Coordinates of N, CA and C in Angstrom, one line a residue:
X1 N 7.3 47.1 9.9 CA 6.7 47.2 11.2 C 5.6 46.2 11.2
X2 N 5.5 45.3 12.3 CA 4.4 44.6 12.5 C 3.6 44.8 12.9
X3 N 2.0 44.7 12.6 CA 1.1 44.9 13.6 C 0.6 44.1 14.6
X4 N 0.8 43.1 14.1 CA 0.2 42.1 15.4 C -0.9 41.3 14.6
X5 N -1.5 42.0 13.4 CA -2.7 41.0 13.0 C -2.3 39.9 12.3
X6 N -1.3 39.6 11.8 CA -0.8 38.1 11.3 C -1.8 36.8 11.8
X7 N -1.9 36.2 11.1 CA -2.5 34.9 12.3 C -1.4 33.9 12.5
X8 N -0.6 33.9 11.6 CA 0.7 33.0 11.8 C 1.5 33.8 11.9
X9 N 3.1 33.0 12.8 CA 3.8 33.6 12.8 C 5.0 33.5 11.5
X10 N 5.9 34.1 11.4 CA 6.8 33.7 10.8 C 7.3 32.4 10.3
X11 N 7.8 32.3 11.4 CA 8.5 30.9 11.5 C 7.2 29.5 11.1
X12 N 5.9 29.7 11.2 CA 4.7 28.5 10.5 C 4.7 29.5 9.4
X13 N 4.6 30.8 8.8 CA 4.4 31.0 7.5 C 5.5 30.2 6.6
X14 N 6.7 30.4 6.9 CA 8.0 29.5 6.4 C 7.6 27.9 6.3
X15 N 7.4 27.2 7.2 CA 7.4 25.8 7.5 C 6.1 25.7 6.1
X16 N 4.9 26.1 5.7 CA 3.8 26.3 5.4 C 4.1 26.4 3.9
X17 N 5.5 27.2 3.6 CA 5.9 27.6 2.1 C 6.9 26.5 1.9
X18 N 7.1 25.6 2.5 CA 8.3 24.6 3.0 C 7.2 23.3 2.6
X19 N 6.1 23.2 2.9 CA 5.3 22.2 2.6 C 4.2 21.9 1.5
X20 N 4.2 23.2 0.8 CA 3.8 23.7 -0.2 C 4.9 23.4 -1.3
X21 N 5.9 23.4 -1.4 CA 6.9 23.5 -2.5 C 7.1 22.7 -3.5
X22 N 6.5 21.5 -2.8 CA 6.3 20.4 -3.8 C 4.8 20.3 -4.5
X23 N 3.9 20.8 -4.2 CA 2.7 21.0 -4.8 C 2.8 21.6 -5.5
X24 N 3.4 23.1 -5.7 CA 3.5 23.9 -6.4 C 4.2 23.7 -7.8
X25 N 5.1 22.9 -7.3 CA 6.2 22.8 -8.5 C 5.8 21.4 -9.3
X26 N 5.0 20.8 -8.9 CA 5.0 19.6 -9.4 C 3.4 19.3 -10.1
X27 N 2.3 20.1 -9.8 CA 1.2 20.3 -10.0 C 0.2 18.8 -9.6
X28 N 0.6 18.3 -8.5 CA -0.2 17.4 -8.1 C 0.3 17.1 -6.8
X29 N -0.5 16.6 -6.0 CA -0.3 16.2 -4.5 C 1.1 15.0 -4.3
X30 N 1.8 15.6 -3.6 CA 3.1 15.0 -3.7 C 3.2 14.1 -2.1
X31 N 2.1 14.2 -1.6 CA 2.1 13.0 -0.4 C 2.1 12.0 -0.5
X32 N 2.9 10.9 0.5 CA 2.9 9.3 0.3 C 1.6 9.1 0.5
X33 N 1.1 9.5 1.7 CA -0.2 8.6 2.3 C -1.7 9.1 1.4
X34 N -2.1 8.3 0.6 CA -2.9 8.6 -0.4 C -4.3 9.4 0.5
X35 N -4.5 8.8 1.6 CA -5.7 9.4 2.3 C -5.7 10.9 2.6
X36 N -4.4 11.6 2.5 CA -4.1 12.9 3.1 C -4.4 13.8 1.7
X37 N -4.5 13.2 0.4 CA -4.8 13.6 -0.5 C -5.8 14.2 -0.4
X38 N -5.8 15.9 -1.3 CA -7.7 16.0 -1.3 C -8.5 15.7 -2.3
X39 N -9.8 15.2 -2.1 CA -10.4 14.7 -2.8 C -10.7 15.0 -3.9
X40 N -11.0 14.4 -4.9 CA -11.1 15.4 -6.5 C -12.5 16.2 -6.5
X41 N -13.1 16.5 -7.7 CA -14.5 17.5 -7.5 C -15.3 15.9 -8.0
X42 N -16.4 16.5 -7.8 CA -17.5 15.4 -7.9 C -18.6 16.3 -9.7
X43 N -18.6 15.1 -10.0 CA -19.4 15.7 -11.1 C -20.8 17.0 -11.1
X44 N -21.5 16.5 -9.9 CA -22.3 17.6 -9.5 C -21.9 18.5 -8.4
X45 N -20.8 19.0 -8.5 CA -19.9 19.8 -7.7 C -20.6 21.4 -8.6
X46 N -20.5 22.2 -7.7 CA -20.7 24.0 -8.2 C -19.8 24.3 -9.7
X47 N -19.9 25.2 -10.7 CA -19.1 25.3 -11.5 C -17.8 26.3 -10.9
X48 N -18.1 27.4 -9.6 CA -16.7 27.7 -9.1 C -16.0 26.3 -8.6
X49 N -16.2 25.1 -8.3 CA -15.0 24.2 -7.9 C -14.7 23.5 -9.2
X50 N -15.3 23.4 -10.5 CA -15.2 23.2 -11.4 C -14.1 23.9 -12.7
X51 N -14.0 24.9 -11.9 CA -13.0 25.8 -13.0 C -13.5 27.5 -13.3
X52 N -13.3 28.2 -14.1 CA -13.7 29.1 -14.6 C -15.0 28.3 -15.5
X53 N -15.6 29.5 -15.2 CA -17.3 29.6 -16.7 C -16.4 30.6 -17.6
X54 N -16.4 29.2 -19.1 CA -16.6 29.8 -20.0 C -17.4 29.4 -21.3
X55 N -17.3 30.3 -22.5 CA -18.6 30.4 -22.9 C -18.2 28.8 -24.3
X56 N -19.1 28.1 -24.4 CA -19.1 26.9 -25.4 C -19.4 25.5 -24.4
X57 N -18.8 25.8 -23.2 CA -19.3 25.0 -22.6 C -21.0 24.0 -22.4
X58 N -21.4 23.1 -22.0 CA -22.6 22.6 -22.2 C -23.4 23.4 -21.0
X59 N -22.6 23.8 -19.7 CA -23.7 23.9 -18.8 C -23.8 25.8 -18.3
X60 N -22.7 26.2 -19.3 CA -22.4 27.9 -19.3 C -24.0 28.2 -19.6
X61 N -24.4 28.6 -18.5 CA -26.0 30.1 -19.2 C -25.4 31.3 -19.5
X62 N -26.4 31.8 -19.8 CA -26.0 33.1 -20.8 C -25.6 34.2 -19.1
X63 N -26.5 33.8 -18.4 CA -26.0 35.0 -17.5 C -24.0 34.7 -16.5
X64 N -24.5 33.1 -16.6 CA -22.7 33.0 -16.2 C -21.6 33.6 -17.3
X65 N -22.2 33.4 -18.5 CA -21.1 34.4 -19.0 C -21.1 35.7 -18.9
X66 N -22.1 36.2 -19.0 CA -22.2 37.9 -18.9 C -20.9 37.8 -17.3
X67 N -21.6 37.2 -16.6 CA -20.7 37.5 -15.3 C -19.4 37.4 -15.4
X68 N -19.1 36.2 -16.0 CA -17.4 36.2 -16.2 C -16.9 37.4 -16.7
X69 N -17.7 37.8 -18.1 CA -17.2 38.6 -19.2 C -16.9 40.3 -18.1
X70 N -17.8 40.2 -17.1 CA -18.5 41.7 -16.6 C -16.9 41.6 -15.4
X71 N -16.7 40.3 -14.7 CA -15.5 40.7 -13.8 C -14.1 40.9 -14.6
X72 N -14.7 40.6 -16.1 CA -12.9 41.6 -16.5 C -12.9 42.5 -17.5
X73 N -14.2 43.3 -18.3 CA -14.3 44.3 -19.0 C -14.8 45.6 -18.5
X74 N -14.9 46.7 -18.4 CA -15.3 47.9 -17.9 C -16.4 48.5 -19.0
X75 N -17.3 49.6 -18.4 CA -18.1 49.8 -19.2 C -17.2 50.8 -20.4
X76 N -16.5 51.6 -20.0 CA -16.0 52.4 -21.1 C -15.4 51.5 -22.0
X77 N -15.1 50.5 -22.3 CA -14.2 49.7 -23.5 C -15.7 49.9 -24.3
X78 N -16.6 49.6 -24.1 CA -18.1 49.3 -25.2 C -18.3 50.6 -26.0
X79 N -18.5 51.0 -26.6 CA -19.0 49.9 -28.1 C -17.5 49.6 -29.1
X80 N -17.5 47.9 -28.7 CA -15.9 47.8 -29.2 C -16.4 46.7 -30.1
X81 N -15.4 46.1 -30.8 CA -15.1 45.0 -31.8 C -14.6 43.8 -31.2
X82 N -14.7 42.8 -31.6 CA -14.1 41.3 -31.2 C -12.4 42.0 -31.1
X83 N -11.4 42.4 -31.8 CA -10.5 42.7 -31.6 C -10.1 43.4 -30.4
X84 N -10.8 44.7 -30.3 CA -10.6 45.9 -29.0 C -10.8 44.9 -28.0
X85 N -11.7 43.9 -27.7 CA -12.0 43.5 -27.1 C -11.2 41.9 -25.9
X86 N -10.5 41.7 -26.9 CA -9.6 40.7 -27.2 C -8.0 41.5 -26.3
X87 N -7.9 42.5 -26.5 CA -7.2 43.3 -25.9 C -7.4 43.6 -24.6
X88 N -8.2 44.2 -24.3 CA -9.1 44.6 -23.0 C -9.0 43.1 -22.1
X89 N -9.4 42.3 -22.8 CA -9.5 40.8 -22.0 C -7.6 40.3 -21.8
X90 N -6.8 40.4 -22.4 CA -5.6 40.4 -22.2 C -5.3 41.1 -21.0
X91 N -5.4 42.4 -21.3 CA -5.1 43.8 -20.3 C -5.4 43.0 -18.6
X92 N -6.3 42.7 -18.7 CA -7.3 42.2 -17.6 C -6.9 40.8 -17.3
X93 N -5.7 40.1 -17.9 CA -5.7 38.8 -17.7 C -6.5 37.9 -17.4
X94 N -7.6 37.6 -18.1 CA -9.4 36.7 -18.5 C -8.5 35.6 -19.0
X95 N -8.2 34.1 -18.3 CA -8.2 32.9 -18.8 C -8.5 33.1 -20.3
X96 N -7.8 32.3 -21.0 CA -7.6 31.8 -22.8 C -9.0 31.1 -23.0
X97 N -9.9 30.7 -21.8 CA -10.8 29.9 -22.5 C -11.9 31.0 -22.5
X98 N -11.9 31.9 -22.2 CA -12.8 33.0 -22.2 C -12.4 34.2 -23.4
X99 N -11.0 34.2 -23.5 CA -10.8 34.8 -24.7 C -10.8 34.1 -26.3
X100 N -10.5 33.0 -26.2 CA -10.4 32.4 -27.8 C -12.0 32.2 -28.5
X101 N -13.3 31.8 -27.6 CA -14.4 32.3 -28.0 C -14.5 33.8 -28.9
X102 N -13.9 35.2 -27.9 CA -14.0 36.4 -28.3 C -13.3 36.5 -29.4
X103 N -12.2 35.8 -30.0 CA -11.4 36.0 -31.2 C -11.7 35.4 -32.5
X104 N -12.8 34.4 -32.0 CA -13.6 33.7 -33.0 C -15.2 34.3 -33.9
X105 N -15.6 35.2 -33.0 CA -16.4 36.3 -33.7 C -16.2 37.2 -34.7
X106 N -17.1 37.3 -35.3 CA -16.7 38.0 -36.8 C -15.9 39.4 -36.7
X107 N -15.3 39.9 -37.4 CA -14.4 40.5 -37.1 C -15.2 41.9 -37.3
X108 N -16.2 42.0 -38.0 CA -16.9 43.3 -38.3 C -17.9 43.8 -37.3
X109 N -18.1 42.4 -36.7 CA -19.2 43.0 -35.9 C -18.5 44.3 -34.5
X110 N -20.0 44.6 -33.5 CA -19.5 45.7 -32.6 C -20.1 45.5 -31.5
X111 N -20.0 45.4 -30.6 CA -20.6 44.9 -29.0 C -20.7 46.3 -28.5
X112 N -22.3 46.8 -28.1 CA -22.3 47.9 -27.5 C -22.3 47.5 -25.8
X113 N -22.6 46.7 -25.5 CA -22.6 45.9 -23.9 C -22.0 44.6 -24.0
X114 N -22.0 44.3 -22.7 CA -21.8 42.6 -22.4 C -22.7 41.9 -22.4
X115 N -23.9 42.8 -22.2 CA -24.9 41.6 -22.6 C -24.9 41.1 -24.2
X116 N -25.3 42.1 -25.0 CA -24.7 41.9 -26.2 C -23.8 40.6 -26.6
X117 N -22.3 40.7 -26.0 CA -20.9 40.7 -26.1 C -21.8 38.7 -25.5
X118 N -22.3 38.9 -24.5 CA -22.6 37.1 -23.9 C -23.6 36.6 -24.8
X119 N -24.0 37.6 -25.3 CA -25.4 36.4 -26.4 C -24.2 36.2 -27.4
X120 N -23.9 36.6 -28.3 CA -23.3 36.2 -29.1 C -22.2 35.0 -28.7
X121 N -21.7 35.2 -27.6 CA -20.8 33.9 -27.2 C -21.6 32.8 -27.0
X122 N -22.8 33.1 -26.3 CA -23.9 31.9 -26.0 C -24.2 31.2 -26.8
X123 N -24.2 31.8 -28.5 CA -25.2 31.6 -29.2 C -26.6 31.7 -29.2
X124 N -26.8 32.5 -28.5 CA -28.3 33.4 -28.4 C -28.5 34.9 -28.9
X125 N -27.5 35.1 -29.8 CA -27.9 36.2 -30.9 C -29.3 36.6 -31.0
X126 N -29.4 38.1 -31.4 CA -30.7 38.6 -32.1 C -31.2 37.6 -33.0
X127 N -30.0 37.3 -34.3 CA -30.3 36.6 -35.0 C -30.8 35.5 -35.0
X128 N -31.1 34.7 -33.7 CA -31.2 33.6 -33.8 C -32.8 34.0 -33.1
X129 N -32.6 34.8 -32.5 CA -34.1 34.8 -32.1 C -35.4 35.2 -33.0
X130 N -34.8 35.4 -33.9 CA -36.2 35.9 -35.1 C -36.9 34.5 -35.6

């Protein structure tokens, strides 16, 4: 049943997946006329047009990671281990560059938060602050 709120119809949603197909499948702008191309990112571009924040990066702060870490862990997984945790980020499908950090933490240690869980990715540990 249709309601009416579509903004396109059919027949342009089709044409639209019809024009796309080559993008998709090819991973790069598949137009002759180079001008129609979209422009790349600019170096001082935001880090959302830049990619995912993840943590090793030069310009990741501690709080862009917490944020990353917080849109795909729940509070009940805490107090977990680099491994539990490693799972949970699977579960949740978290980009590989956000998990291979978490797999590289000691294996004993225990994250009771994400705050926790982003200093140690940051490298701004307790330990480091003494």
């Amino acid at each position: 049943m249709q309601r009416g709120s579509d903004r396109l119809s059919v027949h342009r949603d089709e044409e639209m997946k019809h024009e796309l197909q080559g993008l998709l499948r090819s991973g790069h702008p598949t137009r002759t006329e180079e001008w129609h191309d979209p422009e790349p990112t600019a170096d001082d571009d935001p880090e959302v047009a830049g990619g995912p924040i993840t943590p090793g990066r030069s310009r990741a702060s501690l709080a862009a990671v917490r944020t990353e870490l917080a849109r795909h862990l729940n509070r009940r997984v805490f107090p977990a281990s680099p491994r539990e945790l490693v799972h949970e980020l699977r579960r949740a499908y978290a980009p590989d560059a956000l998990i291979d950090p978490v797999e590289r933490l000691p294996r004993s240690a225990r994250y009771a938060t994400v705050q926790e869980l982003a200093e140690a990715l940051a490298g701004t540990g307790r330990e480091r602050r003494t």
